[in-house]
mmCIF file of N, CA and C in Angstrom:
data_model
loop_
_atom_site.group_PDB
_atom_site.id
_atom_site.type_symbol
_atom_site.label_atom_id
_atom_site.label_comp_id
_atom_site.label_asym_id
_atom_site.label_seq_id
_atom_site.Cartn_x
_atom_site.Cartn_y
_atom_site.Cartn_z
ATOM 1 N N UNK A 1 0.854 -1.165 0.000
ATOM 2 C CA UNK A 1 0.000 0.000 0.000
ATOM 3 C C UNK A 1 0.906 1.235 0.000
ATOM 4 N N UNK A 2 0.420 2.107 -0.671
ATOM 5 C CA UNK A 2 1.465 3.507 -0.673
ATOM 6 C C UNK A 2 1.106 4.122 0.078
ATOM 7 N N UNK A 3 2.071 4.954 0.215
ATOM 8 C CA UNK A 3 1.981 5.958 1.718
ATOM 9 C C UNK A 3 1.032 7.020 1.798
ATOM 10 N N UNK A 4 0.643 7.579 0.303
ATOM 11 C CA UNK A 4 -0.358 8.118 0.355
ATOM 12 C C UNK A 4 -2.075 7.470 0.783
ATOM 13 N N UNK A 5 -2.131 6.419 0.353
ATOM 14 C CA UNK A 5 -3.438 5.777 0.694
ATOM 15 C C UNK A 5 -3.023 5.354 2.395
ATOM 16 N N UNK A 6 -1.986 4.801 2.793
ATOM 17 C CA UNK A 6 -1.663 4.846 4.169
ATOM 18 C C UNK A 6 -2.176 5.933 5.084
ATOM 19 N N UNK A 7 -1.616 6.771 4.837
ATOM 20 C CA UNK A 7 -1.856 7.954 5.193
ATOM 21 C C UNK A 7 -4.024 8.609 5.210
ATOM 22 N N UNK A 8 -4.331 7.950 3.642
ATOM 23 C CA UNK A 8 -5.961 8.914 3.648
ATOM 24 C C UNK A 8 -6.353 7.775 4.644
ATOM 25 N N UNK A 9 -6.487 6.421 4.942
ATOM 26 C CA UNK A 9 -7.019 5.437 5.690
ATOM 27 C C UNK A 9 -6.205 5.376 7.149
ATOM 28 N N UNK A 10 -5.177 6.485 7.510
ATOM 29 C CA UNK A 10 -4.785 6.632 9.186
ATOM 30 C C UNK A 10 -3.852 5.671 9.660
ATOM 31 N N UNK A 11 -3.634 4.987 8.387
ATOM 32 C CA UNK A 11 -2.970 3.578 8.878
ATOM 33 C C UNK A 11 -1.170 3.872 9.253
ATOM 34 N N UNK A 12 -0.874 3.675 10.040
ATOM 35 C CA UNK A 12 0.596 4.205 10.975
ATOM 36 C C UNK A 12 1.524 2.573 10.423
ATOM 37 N N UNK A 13 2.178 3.305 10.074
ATOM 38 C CA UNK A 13 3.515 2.237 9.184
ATOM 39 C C UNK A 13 4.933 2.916 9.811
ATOM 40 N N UNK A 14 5.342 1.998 9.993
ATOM 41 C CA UNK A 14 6.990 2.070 10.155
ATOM 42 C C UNK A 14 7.814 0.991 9.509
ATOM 43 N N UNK A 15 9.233 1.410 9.649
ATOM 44 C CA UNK A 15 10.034 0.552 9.060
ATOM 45 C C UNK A 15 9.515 -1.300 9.733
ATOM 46 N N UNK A 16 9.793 -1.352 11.021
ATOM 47 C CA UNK A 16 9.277 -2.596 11.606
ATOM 48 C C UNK A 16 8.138 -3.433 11.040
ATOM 49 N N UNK A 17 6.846 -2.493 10.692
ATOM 50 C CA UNK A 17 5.848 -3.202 10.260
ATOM 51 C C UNK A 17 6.224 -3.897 8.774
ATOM 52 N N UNK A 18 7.113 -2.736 8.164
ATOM 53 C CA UNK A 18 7.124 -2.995 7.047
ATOM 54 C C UNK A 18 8.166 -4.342 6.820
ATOM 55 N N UNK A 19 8.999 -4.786 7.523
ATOM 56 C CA UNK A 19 9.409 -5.918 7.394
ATOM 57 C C UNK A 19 8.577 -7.014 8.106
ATOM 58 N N UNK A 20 8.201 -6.973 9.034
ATOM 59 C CA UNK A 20 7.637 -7.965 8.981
ATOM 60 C C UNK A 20 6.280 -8.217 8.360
ATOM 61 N N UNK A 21 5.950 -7.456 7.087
ATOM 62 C CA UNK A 21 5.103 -7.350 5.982
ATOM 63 C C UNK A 21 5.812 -8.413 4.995
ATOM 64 N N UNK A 22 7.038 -7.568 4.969
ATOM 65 C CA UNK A 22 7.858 -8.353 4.102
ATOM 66 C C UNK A 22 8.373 -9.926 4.203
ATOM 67 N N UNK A 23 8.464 -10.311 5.306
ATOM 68 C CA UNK A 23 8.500 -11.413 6.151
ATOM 69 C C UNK A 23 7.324 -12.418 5.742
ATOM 70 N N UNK A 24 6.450 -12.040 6.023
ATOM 71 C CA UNK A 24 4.852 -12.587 5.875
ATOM 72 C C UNK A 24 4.658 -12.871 4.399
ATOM 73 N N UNK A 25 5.286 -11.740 3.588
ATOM 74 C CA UNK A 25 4.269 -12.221 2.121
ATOM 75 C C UNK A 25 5.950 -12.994 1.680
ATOM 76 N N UNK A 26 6.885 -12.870 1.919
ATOM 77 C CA UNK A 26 8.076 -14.034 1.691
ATOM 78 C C UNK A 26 8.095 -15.435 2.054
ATOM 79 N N UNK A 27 7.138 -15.791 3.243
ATOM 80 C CA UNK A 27 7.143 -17.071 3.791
ATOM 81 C C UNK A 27 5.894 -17.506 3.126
ATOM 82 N N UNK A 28 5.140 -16.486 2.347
ATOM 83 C CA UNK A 28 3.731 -17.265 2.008
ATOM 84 C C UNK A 28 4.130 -17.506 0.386
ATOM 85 N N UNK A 29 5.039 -16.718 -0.413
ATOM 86 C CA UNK A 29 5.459 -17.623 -1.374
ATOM 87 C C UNK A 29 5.587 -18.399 -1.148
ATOM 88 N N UNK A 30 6.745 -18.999 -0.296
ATOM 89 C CA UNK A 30 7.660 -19.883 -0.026
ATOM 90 C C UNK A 30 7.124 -21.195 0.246
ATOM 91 N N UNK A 31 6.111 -21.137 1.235
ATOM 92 C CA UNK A 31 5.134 -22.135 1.454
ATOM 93 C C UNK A 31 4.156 -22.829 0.667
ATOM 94 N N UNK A 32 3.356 -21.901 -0.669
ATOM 95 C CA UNK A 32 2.700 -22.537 -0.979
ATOM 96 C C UNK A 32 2.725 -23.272 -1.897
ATOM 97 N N UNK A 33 4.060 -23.376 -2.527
ATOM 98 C CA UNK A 33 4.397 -24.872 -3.461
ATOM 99 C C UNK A 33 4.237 -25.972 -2.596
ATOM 100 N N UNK A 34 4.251 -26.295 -1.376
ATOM 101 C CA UNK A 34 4.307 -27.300 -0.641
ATOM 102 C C UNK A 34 2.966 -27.416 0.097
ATOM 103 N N UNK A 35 2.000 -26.524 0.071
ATOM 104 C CA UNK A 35 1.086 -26.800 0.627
ATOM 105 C C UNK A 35 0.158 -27.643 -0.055
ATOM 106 N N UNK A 36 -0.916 -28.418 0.792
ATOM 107 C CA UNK A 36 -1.835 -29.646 -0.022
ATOM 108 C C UNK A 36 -2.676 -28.831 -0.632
ATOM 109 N N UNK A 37 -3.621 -29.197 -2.046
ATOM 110 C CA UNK A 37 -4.440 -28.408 -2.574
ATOM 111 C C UNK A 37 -5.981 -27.836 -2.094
ATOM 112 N N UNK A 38 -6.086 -28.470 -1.063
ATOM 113 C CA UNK A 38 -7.453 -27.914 -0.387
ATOM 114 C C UNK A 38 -6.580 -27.118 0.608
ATOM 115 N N UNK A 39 -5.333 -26.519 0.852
ATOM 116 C CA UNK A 39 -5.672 -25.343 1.199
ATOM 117 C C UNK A 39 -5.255 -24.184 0.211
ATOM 118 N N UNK A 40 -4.700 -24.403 -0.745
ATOM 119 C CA UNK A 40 -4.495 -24.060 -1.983
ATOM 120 C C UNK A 40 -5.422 -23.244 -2.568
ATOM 121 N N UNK A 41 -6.252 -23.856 -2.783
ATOM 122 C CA UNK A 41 -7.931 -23.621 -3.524
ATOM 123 C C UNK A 41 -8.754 -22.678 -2.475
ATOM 124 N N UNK A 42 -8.956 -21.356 -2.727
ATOM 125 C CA UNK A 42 -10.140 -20.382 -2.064
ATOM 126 C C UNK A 42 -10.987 -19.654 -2.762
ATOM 127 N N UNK A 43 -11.971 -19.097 -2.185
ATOM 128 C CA UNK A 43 -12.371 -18.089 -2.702
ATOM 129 C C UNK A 43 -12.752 -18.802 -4.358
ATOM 130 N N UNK A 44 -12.941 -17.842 -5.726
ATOM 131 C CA UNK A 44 -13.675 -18.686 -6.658
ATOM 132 C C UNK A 44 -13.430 -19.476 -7.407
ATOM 133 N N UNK A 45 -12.090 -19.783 -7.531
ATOM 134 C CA UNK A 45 -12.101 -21.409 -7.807
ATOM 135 C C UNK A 45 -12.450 -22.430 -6.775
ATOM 136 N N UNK A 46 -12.249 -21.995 -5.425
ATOM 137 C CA UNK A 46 -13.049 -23.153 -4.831
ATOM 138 C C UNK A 46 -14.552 -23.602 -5.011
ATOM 139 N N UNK A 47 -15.123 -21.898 -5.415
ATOM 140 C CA UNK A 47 -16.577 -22.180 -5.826
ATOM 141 C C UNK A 47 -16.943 -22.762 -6.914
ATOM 142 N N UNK A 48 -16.131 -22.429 -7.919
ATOM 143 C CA UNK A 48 -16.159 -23.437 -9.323
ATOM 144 C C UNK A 48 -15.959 -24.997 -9.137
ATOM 145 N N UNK A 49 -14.744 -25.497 -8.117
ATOM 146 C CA UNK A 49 -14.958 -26.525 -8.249
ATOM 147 C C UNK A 49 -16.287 -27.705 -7.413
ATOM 148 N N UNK A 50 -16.929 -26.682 -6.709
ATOM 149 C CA UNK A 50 -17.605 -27.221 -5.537
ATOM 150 C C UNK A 50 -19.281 -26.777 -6.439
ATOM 151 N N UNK A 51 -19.535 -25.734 -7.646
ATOM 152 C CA UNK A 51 -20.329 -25.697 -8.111
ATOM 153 C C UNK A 51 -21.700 -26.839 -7.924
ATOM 154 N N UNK A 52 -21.373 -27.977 -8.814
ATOM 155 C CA UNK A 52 -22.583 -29.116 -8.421
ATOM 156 C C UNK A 52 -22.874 -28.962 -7.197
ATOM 157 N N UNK A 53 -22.115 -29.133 -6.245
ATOM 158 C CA UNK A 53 -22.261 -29.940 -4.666
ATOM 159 C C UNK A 53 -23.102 -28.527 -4.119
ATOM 160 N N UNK A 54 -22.529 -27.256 -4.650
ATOM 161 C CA UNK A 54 -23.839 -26.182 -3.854
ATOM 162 C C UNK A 54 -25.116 -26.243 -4.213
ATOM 163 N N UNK A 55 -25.055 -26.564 -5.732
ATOM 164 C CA UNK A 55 -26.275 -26.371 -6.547
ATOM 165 C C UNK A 55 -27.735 -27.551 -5.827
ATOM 166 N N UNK A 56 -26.596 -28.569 -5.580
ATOM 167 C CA UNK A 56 -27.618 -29.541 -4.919
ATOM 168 C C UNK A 56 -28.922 -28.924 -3.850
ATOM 169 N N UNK A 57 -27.941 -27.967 -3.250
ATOM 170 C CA UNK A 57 -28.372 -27.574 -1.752
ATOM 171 C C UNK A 57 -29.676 -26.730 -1.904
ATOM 172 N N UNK A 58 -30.469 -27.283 -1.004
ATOM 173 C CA UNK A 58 -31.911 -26.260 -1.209
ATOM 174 C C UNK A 58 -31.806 -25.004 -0.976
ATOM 175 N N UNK A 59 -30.703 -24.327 -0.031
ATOM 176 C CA UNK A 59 -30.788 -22.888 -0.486
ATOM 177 C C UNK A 59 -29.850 -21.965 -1.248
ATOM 178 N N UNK A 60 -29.222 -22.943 -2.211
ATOM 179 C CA UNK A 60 -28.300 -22.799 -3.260
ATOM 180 C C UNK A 60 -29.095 -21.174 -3.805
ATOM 181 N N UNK A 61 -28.292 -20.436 -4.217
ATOM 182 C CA UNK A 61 -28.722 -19.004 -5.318
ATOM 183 C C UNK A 61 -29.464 -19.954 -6.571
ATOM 184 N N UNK A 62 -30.347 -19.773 -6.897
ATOM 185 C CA UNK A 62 -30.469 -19.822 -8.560
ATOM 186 C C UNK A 62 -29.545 -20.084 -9.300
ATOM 187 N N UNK A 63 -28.543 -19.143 -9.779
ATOM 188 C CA UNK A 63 -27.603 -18.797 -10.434
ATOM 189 C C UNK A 63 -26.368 -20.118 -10.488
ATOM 190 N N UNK A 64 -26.470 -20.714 -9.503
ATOM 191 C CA UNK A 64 -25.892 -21.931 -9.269
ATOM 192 C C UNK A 64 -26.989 -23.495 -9.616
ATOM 193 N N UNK A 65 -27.927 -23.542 -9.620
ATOM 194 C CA UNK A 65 -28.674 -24.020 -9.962
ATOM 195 C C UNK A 65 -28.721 -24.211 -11.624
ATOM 196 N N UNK A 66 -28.742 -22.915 -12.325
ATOM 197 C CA UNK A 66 -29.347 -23.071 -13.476
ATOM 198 C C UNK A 66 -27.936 -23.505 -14.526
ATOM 199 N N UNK A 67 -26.759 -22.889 -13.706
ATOM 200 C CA UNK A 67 -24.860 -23.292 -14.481
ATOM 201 C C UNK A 67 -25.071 -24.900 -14.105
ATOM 202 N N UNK A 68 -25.648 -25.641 -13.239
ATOM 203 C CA UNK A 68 -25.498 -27.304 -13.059
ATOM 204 C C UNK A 68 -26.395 -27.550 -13.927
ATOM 205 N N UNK A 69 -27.194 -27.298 -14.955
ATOM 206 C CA UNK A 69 -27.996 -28.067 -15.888
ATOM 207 C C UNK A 69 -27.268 -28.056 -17.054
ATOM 208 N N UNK A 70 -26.481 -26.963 -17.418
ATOM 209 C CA UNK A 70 -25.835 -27.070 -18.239
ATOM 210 C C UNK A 70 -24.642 -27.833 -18.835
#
């Protein structure tokens, strides 16, 4: 995030935070070649692949409903 948007949202940064920012998104490369694929998978590809199995569900959206007939 730049320092200007830092700054309009109040958010207080220092050098410290900023490494261990740097820290955090370095170990989460690092990790996720090795991680198993269900934790891999979020957000909408998890929904793509789980598509049928919601659609089943009685209070599935529509919209999920009508992509499983197809």
């Amino acid at each position: 995030m730049s320092p200007e948007l830092r700054a309009r949202f109040g958010i207080r940064w220092s050098p410290i935070k900023q490494r261990q920012a740097d820290v955090l998104a370095a170990l989460s490369r690092a990790i996720t070649p090795i991680l198993p694929r269900r934790a891999r998978v979020s957000g909408p590809t998890y929904l793509r692949l789980r598509r049928k199995s919601i659609a089943r569900d009685e209070f599935a959206p529509e919209s999920y409903r009508r992509a499983s007939m197809r």
